[in-house]
Coordinates of C-alpha atoms in Angstrom, one line a residue:
Chain A
M1 CA 62.4 165.6 130.5
A2 CA 61.3 161.8 132.3
S3 CA 57.6 162.3 131.3
V4 CA 57.4 158.7 134.1
E5 CA 59.7 157.3 136.6
I6 CA 59.2 153.6 138.2
E7 CA 58.8 154.4 141.8
A8 CA 59.5 151.2 142.6
V9 CA 60.1 148.2 140.3
G10 CA 58.1 145.5 142.2
S11 CA 58.0 141.7 141.0
G12 CA 59.8 143.1 137.9
V13 CA 59.7 145.8 134.8
S14 CA 61.6 145.6 131.7
L15 CA 61.6 147.3 128.7
Q16 CA 60.3 144.9 125.4
D17 CA 59.8 144.9 121.9
Q18 CA 59.8 142.4 118.8
G19 CA 62.9 141.1 120.0
R20 CA 66.2 140.4 118.1
S21 CA 65.7 137.9 115.4
G22 CA 69.0 136.6 112.7
W23 CA 71.4 136.1 115.5
A24 CA 70.4 132.7 117.1
R25 CA 73.3 130.5 115.1
F26 CA 75.7 133.2 117.4
G27 CA 73.7 132.2 120.6
V28 CA 71.8 134.9 121.4
P29 CA 68.0 134.4 122.4
R30 CA 65.0 136.5 120.5
G31 CA 63.9 138.2 123.6
G32 CA 61.1 140.7 123.4
A33 CA 57.5 140.7 124.7
M34 CA 56.3 137.6 126.3
D35 CA 53.1 138.5 125.1
Q36 CA 53.5 139.8 121.7
F37 CA 49.5 140.3 121.3
A38 CA 49.3 142.5 124.6
M39 CA 52.3 144.3 123.5
R40 CA 51.2 145.1 119.8
A41 CA 47.4 145.7 121.1
A42 CA 49.4 148.4 123.7
N43 CA 51.2 150.1 120.7
H44 CA 48.0 150.0 118.7
L45 CA 45.8 152.3 120.9
L46 CA 48.0 154.9 120.5
G47 CA 48.6 154.5 117.1
N48 CA 52.1 153.6 117.3
S49 CA 53.9 151.0 115.3
P50 CA 53.4 147.2 116.4
Q51 CA 56.8 147.2 117.6
A52 CA 57.6 150.6 119.8
P53 CA 59.1 149.5 122.8
V54 CA 56.4 149.1 125.9
L55 CA 57.1 147.9 129.5
E56 CA 56.9 144.9 130.5
V57 CA 55.3 144.6 134.0
Q58 CA 54.9 141.5 135.6
Q59 CA 52.8 140.4 138.5
Q60 CA 52.2 143.3 141.7
G61 CA 54.4 145.7 143.4
T62 CA 55.3 147.7 140.6
K63 CA 54.4 151.2 141.2
I64 CA 55.2 154.2 138.4
R65 CA 55.1 158.0 138.9
V66 CA 53.7 160.6 136.0
H67 CA 55.9 163.2 135.6
R68 CA 54.5 165.2 132.6
D69 CA 51.1 165.3 131.0
T70 CA 51.2 162.0 128.6
W71 CA 48.9 159.6 127.0
L72 CA 49.5 155.9 128.5
S73 CA 48.3 152.7 127.2
L74 CA 47.9 149.2 128.8
A75 CA 47.4 145.8 127.7
G76 CA 47.6 142.3 128.8
A77 CA 47.2 141.5 132.8
G78 CA 44.6 143.4 134.7
S79 CA 46.9 143.8 137.4
C80 CA 47.0 147.9 137.7
A81 CA 43.3 148.5 140.0
T82 CA 43.0 152.3 138.4
F83 CA 43.9 151.9 135.0
P84 CA 41.6 149.5 132.9
S85 CA 43.9 146.8 130.8
W86 CA 42.9 147.6 126.8
T87 CA 42.4 151.2 127.1
A88 CA 44.6 154.0 126.5
R89 CA 44.3 157.9 128.2
R90 CA 45.9 160.9 128.9
F91 CA 47.4 161.1 132.7
R92 CA 48.3 164.0 134.6
A93 CA 51.9 165.0 136.0
G94 CA 51.5 163.5 139.6
E95 CA 49.1 160.6 139.0
V96 CA 50.5 157.6 140.2
L97 CA 50.0 153.9 138.2
L98 CA 49.9 150.5 141.3
F99 CA 49.9 147.8 140.0
S100 CA 48.6 145.7 143.1
K101 CA 45.8 143.9 141.5
S102 CA 46.2 140.0 141.3
G103 CA 44.5 137.9 139.3
A104 CA 44.3 136.5 135.7
G105 CA 47.4 136.7 133.6
L106 CA 51.4 137.4 134.4
Y107 CA 52.6 140.4 132.4
A108 CA 51.2 144.0 131.6
Y109 CA 52.4 146.3 128.8
L110 CA 52.5 150.0 129.4
G111 CA 52.5 151.6 126.0
T112 CA 53.3 155.8 125.4
P113 CA 53.2 157.9 122.5
G114 CA 56.6 157.0 120.0
G115 CA 57.1 154.0 122.7
W116 CA 59.9 154.5 125.4
K117 CA 63.2 156.1 124.4
A118 CA 66.2 153.0 125.2
P119 CA 69.5 152.3 123.7
R120 CA 69.2 148.8 121.3
W121 CA 71.6 146.0 121.3
F122 CA 71.0 143.8 117.7
D123 CA 68.3 146.7 116.8
S124 CA 66.3 145.3 120.5
V125 CA 65.7 147.4 123.2
S126 CA 64.3 144.0 125.0
V127 CA 66.3 143.1 128.5
D128 CA 68.2 140.2 128.9
P129 CA 69.9 140.6 131.9
R130 CA 71.8 137.2 131.5
N131 CA 73.3 138.0 128.4
G132 CA 73.8 141.6 129.3
M133 CA 71.7 143.4 127.4
G134 CA 69.1 145.8 127.1
Q135 CA 68.8 148.9 130.1
Q136 CA 67.8 147.5 133.5
M137 CA 65.3 149.0 135.7
T138 CA 65.6 149.7 139.4
N139 CA 63.8 152.3 141.9
G140 CA 64.1 155.5 140.7
S141 CA 64.6 154.5 137.0
P142 CA 63.3 157.7 134.7
L143 CA 61.6 156.7 131.2
E144 CA 61.1 158.9 128.3
A145 CA 58.3 158.2 125.8
V146 CA 59.7 159.2 121.9
S147 CA 57.0 161.2 120.8
T148 CA 54.9 164.0 123.1
E149 CA 51.5 163.1 121.3
P150 CA 49.9 160.4 120.4
A151 CA 49.8 159.5 116.4
A152 CA 45.9 158.5 116.6
S153 CA 43.7 161.0 116.7
I154 CA 43.4 162.9 120.8
N155 CA 41.7 165.9 120.0
Q156 CA 38.3 166.2 122.2
V157 CA 39.2 162.5 122.8
A158 CA 39.4 161.6 126.7
S159 CA 40.0 157.6 126.0
R160 CA 40.7 155.1 123.8
R161 CA 39.3 151.5 124.4
L162 CA 40.2 148.0 122.4
A163 CA 37.0 146.6 120.9
L164 CA 35.8 143.5 123.2
E165 CA 36.4 141.2 120.6
A166 CA 40.1 142.2 120.3
Q167 CA 41.1 141.9 123.9
R168 CA 41.9 138.7 126.0
E169 CA 41.5 137.0 129.1
Y170 CA 43.7 134.5 130.8
P171 CA 41.5 131.9 132.4
C172 CA 42.5 129.0 134.5
E173 CA 42.9 125.6 133.1
E174 CA 43.2 126.7 129.1
V175 CA 43.5 124.2 126.9
Y176 CA 46.8 125.1 124.4
Q177 CA 47.9 123.0 121.1
I178 CA 51.0 121.6 121.2
L179 CA 52.3 119.8 117.7
P180 CA 55.2 116.9 117.9
G181 CA 58.8 117.9 118.8
P182 CA 62.0 116.2 116.6
Q183 CA 61.9 113.8 119.4
Y184 CA 58.6 112.8 119.6
E185 CA 59.5 109.0 118.3
C186 CA 62.0 108.7 121.3
F187 CA 58.9 109.1 123.4
T188 CA 56.7 106.3 124.8
E189 CA 52.9 106.2 124.1
S190 CA 52.1 106.4 127.6
A191 CA 54.8 109.8 128.1
L192 CA 52.6 111.7 125.0
D193 CA 49.3 111.0 126.1
A194 CA 50.5 112.0 130.1
L195 CA 51.3 115.0 128.7
V196 CA 47.7 116.0 127.6
R197 CA 46.1 113.4 129.9
Q198 CA 46.5 115.6 133.2
P199 CA 46.6 119.2 134.0
W200 CA 50.2 120.8 135.1
S201 CA 50.9 123.4 137.4
I202 CA 53.0 126.8 136.4
S203 CA 55.8 126.5 138.8
A204 CA 57.3 129.2 140.8
Q205 CA 60.8 128.5 139.3
S206 CA 59.4 130.1 136.2
D207 CA 61.2 132.8 134.2
R208 CA 61.4 134.4 130.6
T209 CA 64.2 131.6 130.1
G210 CA 61.7 129.0 130.7
F211 CA 58.4 127.7 132.3
R212 CA 58.7 124.4 134.4
L213 CA 56.0 122.5 134.6
E214 CA 54.7 120.6 138.0
G215 CA 52.3 117.6 137.7
E216 CA 52.7 113.5 137.0
R217 CA 56.7 112.8 136.1
I218 CA 56.4 111.4 132.5
Q219 CA 59.1 108.7 131.7
S220 CA 61.6 110.8 129.7
A221 CA 63.7 109.8 126.3
E222 CA 67.7 110.1 126.2
S223 CA 69.5 112.8 126.2
I224 CA 70.4 114.2 122.5
H225 CA 73.3 115.9 120.7
S226 CA 73.2 119.5 121.4
E227 CA 69.9 120.5 119.2
P228 CA 68.5 124.6 118.3
V229 CA 65.8 125.0 119.8
V230 CA 62.0 127.1 119.3
I231 CA 60.6 129.2 121.5
G232 CA 57.4 127.5 123.4
S233 CA 59.4 123.8 123.1
F234 CA 58.9 121.2 125.9
Q235 CA 62.2 120.0 127.2
V236 CA 62.1 117.1 129.4
P237 CA 64.9 116.4 131.8
E238 CA 65.6 113.2 133.6
S239 CA 63.0 114.4 136.4
G240 CA 60.5 113.9 133.8
Q241 CA 59.4 117.6 134.4
P242 CA 58.9 119.7 131.2
I243 CA 60.6 122.7 131.0
I244 CA 58.8 125.4 127.9
T245 CA 61.1 127.5 126.6
M246 CA 60.6 130.8 126.4
V247 CA 62.0 133.7 125.0
D248 CA 65.4 134.2 126.5
G249 CA 65.9 130.6 126.7
P250 CA 69.4 129.2 125.5
T251 CA 68.4 128.3 121.9
V252 CA 70.4 125.0 121.3
G253 CA 69.7 122.4 124.3
G254 CA 70.3 118.9 124.8
Y255 CA 67.1 117.5 126.5
P256 CA 64.8 115.3 124.3
K257 CA 61.4 117.5 123.1
P258 CA 58.3 115.7 122.7
A259 CA 56.6 119.2 121.9
V260 CA 56.3 122.2 121.0
L261 CA 53.7 124.7 121.8
H262 CA 51.5 126.2 118.7
E263 CA 52.8 129.3 117.9
Q264 CA 48.6 130.9 117.5
D265 CA 48.5 129.8 121.7
L266 CA 52.2 131.2 122.8
D267 CA 51.5 134.8 123.9
R268 CA 48.6 133.6 125.9
F269 CA 50.5 130.5 127.6
A270 CA 52.6 133.0 128.3
Q271 CA 50.1 134.9 130.5
S272 CA 50.1 131.9 133.1
S273 CA 51.7 132.9 136.4
P274 CA 52.8 130.5 139.1
G275 CA 50.5 128.4 140.3
T276 CA 47.9 128.4 137.0
K277 CA 46.8 125.3 135.7
V278 CA 47.2 124.3 132.2
R279 CA 46.4 121.8 129.4
F280 CA 47.6 121.0 126.4
R281 CA 46.0 119.1 123.3
W282 CA 48.1 117.6 120.5
E283 CA 47.8 119.0 116.7
A284 CA 49.2 118.0 113.7
Y285 CA 51.3 119.5 111.4
Chain B
M1 CA 69.0 110.4 101.5
P2 CA 72.2 111.7 103.5
W3 CA 69.6 113.4 105.8
K4 CA 66.8 113.3 107.9
I5 CA 64.2 116.2 107.5
K6 CA 61.6 117.0 110.4
H7 CA 58.9 119.4 111.2
Y8 CA 59.4 122.2 114.2
G9 CA 56.8 124.2 115.1
N10 CA 54.8 126.3 112.8
R11 CA 57.5 128.0 110.9
A12 CA 60.8 125.6 111.2
Y13 CA 61.9 122.4 109.4
L14 CA 64.8 120.8 111.6
I15 CA 67.4 118.9 109.1
C16 CA 69.1 116.5 111.5
E17 CA 71.1 113.0 111.8
L18 CA 73.5 114.9 109.9
G19 CA 76.7 113.3 108.5
D20 CA 80.0 115.6 108.8
E21 CA 80.4 115.6 104.9
T22 CA 76.6 116.5 104.4
R23 CA 76.3 119.0 106.9
L24 CA 79.9 121.0 106.2
A25 CA 78.1 120.9 102.5
L26 CA 74.8 122.2 103.6
L27 CA 76.2 124.5 105.5
S28 CA 78.5 125.7 102.6
C29 CA 75.7 126.1 100.5
L30 CA 73.5 127.5 102.6
S31 CA 76.2 130.5 103.5
V32 CA 76.2 131.8 100.0
S33 CA 72.2 131.0 99.4
V34 CA 69.0 130.2 100.9
P35 CA 66.0 128.1 100.2
E36 CA 63.1 131.0 99.4
G37 CA 61.6 132.8 102.3
L38 CA 64.1 131.7 104.9
I39 CA 64.8 133.8 107.9
E40 CA 67.5 132.0 109.2
Y41 CA 69.0 129.2 110.1
V42 CA 70.9 127.7 113.1
E43 CA 73.5 124.9 113.2
G44 CA 73.3 122.5 116.0
Y45 CA 75.8 119.3 116.8
D46 CA 74.4 117.4 113.6
S47 CA 71.6 119.3 112.9
I48 CA 70.5 122.2 111.3
L49 CA 67.4 124.5 111.9
L50 CA 65.7 126.1 109.0
S51 CA 63.1 128.8 110.1
F52 CA 60.9 130.7 107.0
E53 CA 58.2 133.2 107.5
K54 CA 55.7 131.0 105.8
K55 CA 57.3 127.4 105.8
P56 CA 57.2 126.0 102.1
E57 CA 56.4 121.8 101.4
M58 CA 58.4 119.8 102.6
T59 CA 58.5 118.9 99.1
T60 CA 60.0 121.9 97.7
L61 CA 62.4 122.1 100.6
T62 CA 63.8 119.0 99.8
D63 CA 64.0 119.8 96.0
W64 CA 65.7 122.7 96.9
L65 CA 68.2 120.8 99.3
E66 CA 68.6 118.1 96.3
S67 CA 70.0 120.7 93.4
S68 CA 71.9 123.6 95.5
V69 CA 73.4 120.9 97.9
W70 CA 74.2 117.8 95.9
G71 CA 72.9 119.5 92.1
S72 CA 75.1 119.9 89.1
G73 CA 75.8 123.7 90.2
A74 CA 76.1 122.9 93.7
A75 CA 80.3 122.7 94.0
S76 CA 80.9 126.5 92.0
T77 CA 78.2 128.1 94.9
R78 CA 80.0 126.8 97.9
Q79 CA 81.8 129.7 99.9
S80 CA 85.6 128.0 101.0
A81 CA 86.4 128.0 104.7
D82 CA 88.5 131.0 106.3
D83 CA 91.7 129.3 106.4
R84 CA 92.7 131.7 109.4
I85 CA 93.6 130.5 112.8
H86 CA 92.5 132.6 115.7
E87 CA 94.8 132.6 118.3
V88 CA 93.8 132.6 122.0
L89 CA 96.1 133.8 124.5
V90 CA 95.0 132.0 127.7
E91 CA 96.6 131.8 131.5
Y92 CA 96.0 128.1 132.1
N93 CA 95.5 129.0 135.8
G94 CA 92.0 127.5 136.3
P95 CA 90.1 126.5 139.3
D96 CA 89.9 122.9 138.0
L97 CA 93.1 122.3 136.1
D98 CA 94.8 120.2 139.0
Q99 CA 91.2 118.0 139.4
V100 CA 91.3 117.5 135.8
A101 CA 94.6 116.4 135.2
R102 CA 94.8 113.7 138.6
A103 CA 91.4 112.7 137.2
L104 CA 92.8 112.0 133.6
G105 CA 96.0 110.2 135.3
L106 CA 97.9 113.7 133.6
S107 CA 100.7 116.2 135.0
N108 CA 99.1 120.0 134.9
E109 CA 101.8 120.4 131.9
E110 CA 100.5 117.8 129.6
V111 CA 97.0 118.8 130.1
V112 CA 98.3 122.2 128.7
Q113 CA 100.2 120.3 126.0
L114 CA 97.6 118.5 124.9
H115 CA 94.7 121.5 125.3
S116 CA 97.1 124.4 123.3
G117 CA 98.3 121.6 121.0
A118 CA 95.1 121.0 119.1
I119 CA 93.7 123.3 116.4
Y120 CA 89.9 123.3 117.2
R121 CA 87.1 124.3 114.9
V122 CA 83.9 126.1 115.8
R123 CA 81.3 123.3 114.9
F124 CA 78.1 125.6 116.6
M125 CA 77.4 128.4 119.0
G126 CA 74.9 128.7 121.9
F127 CA 74.2 128.5 125.6
S128 CA 75.3 132.0 125.7
P129 CA 76.1 134.6 123.1
G130 CA 79.0 134.0 120.5
F131 CA 79.7 130.6 123.2
P132 CA 81.7 128.4 120.6
Y133 CA 81.7 124.9 120.8
L134 CA 84.7 124.1 119.6
D135 CA 85.6 120.5 117.5
G136 CA 89.2 118.8 118.0
L137 CA 89.7 118.2 121.7
S138 CA 92.0 115.7 122.2
P139 CA 90.2 112.1 123.2
R140 CA 92.9 112.2 126.2
L141 CA 90.8 115.5 127.8
H142 CA 87.3 113.7 127.3
L143 CA 85.9 114.5 131.0
P144 CA 81.9 114.5 131.5
R145 CA 81.1 118.0 132.4
K146 CA 80.7 118.4 136.3
A147 CA 78.0 117.1 138.4
M148 CA 77.5 120.2 140.5
P149 CA 77.8 123.2 138.1
R150 CA 78.8 126.2 139.2
K151 CA 76.4 129.3 140.1
R152 CA 78.9 131.6 138.3
I153 CA 81.9 131.5 135.7
A154 CA 83.6 134.9 134.8
A155 CA 83.3 135.4 131.1
G156 CA 86.7 134.8 129.6
S157 CA 86.9 131.2 130.9
V158 CA 88.2 128.7 128.7
A159 CA 86.9 124.7 129.5
I160 CA 86.6 121.7 128.5
G161 CA 83.5 119.5 128.8
G162 CA 82.6 116.1 127.1
S163 CA 84.4 115.7 124.1
H164 CA 84.5 119.5 123.3
A165 CA 86.6 122.8 124.7
G166 CA 84.6 126.2 124.8
I167 CA 85.1 129.7 126.1
Y168 CA 82.7 131.5 128.5
T169 CA 81.4 134.6 126.9
V170 CA 79.2 136.0 129.3
D171 CA 79.2 135.7 133.0
S172 CA 76.9 132.4 133.8
P173 CA 76.7 129.4 135.6
G174 CA 77.8 126.7 134.1
G175 CA 79.0 122.6 134.7
W176 CA 82.4 122.8 132.2
H177 CA 85.8 122.5 133.7
L178 CA 87.6 125.5 133.8
L179 CA 91.4 125.3 132.6
G180 CA 92.3 128.7 132.6
Q181 CA 91.5 132.3 131.7
T182 CA 91.1 134.7 128.6
K183 CA 90.0 138.4 127.3
P184 CA 86.5 138.4 127.6
I185 CA 86.4 139.5 124.1
F186 CA 83.9 136.8 122.7
F187 CA 80.9 138.4 123.0
N188 CA 81.3 142.3 122.6
Q189 CA 78.0 143.8 123.8
Q190 CA 78.9 147.3 123.0
A191 CA 79.1 146.4 119.4
A192 CA 75.8 144.9 119.3
Q193 CA 74.8 148.4 119.7
A194 CA 75.6 149.9 116.5
K195 CA 73.0 150.7 114.2
R196 CA 73.7 147.4 111.7
P197 CA 76.0 145.1 114.0
D198 CA 78.6 143.6 112.0
A199 CA 78.7 139.9 113.9
K200 CA 82.8 140.4 113.0
H201 CA 82.9 142.9 115.3
V202 CA 80.4 141.5 117.6
F203 CA 81.9 137.8 118.2
Q204 CA 85.6 137.1 117.7
L205 CA 84.0 133.8 116.3
Q206 CA 81.8 132.3 114.3
P207 CA 80.8 128.9 113.6
G208 CA 83.4 127.3 111.2
D209 CA 86.3 129.3 112.4
Q210 CA 89.9 127.9 113.3
V211 CA 91.4 128.5 117.1
R212 CA 94.6 127.5 118.8
F213 CA 95.0 128.3 122.0
V214 CA 98.5 129.3 123.4
P215 CA 99.7 129.3 126.6
A216 CA 100.2 132.7 128.3
H217 CA 103.8 132.9 129.1
L218 CA 106.1 130.6 126.7

């Protein structure tokens, strides 16, 4: 019997986990949760394995009805007014979760004991609609937990909360570290400087394949023969507005890449919602 | 050195500016033995990405490359290429066939003959799962990609773009010229749901495979 039902999909909900690694040479994107840190936190709160399937809830509008008494956890963006992020508790049948609070952060991760039951492609539940993988949610979709009770102790426990120092906030105008990309030397000094000198705005045309940056045009370099692309890479087309490849992005590309996000900052960067201002600073290898 | 190595993010190196001989020798070597700690490698047009759990020192990687690819034991560890030629049956009824012929000063029949008369090799894959970038397209069929890409190209569409031939493996937008249609079997999503997916069952083609297009009505 379904533990919850997605009454309204809202901006978007998708089943995610650690993604699918090892298939990039066949053109399969890694996918998985955009914010892996928050995913692991949602699972940790219930004693799940770190990669147990979670529900990635984007921005606002999602409505979830609980059909059966069950523990749930939430981590990432604080978009649910009645269920604080970085916590877990028992929910009663009939309770409704409404993700309507706007503010910092783009993705909230809803966890459940054992993770959500879902079919797998290349051993991952990650939904990639562009490539026909993953079970997509629609209004009315039911979801079931793998386990009935959390592995973490819940005897006489009303709720669990992640320690403050383990929680994250998603402030505006954060500065993210970037490393030189493969075409770093093909860009002019002023172009490389422009990347870090100005704040950029996250475009509304951003999604799981890539985040588009809006700002003062930077001078691009010549396009290259198709090259493998690492997640977090800055690709600069002729428009001079960089696109940062995210988890569902194509595995090869021909735009020059002056930079790539430091992996420590990927999860945080992925929580930048459209309109958020971001800044970068160069780091060395 | 017949290669250039660049740092690419926290976990990878990109071996680039590879000439054909070096690239093929390196790929042949990687198919049987990989540097310690390697998670996966990805082929590009003239580059190979090596992704590690923990990135080794560049000197360690250089040592491995020199001994494995060029060392005395190298030749014996190379895997011989698969000589089988995959035949792809094509209905040459693509919406761009007329346009392509006109642009190249050829008849439709000549385009079909030139396209189906070659033996191609999968140079690398990407853009979509299983999408093959095929080497071997007749220079007489080289045409820049469309300025205005289509919003939707059906899986199984047989196409050319630039100096490559390709086959769309999932419905997607795209800018290549559509010459015809074949069965959309190049990315089997169902086979990807197996407990231990087998590349041979999921993807009809793999990098290095040879391909020939056969007109459906002969």
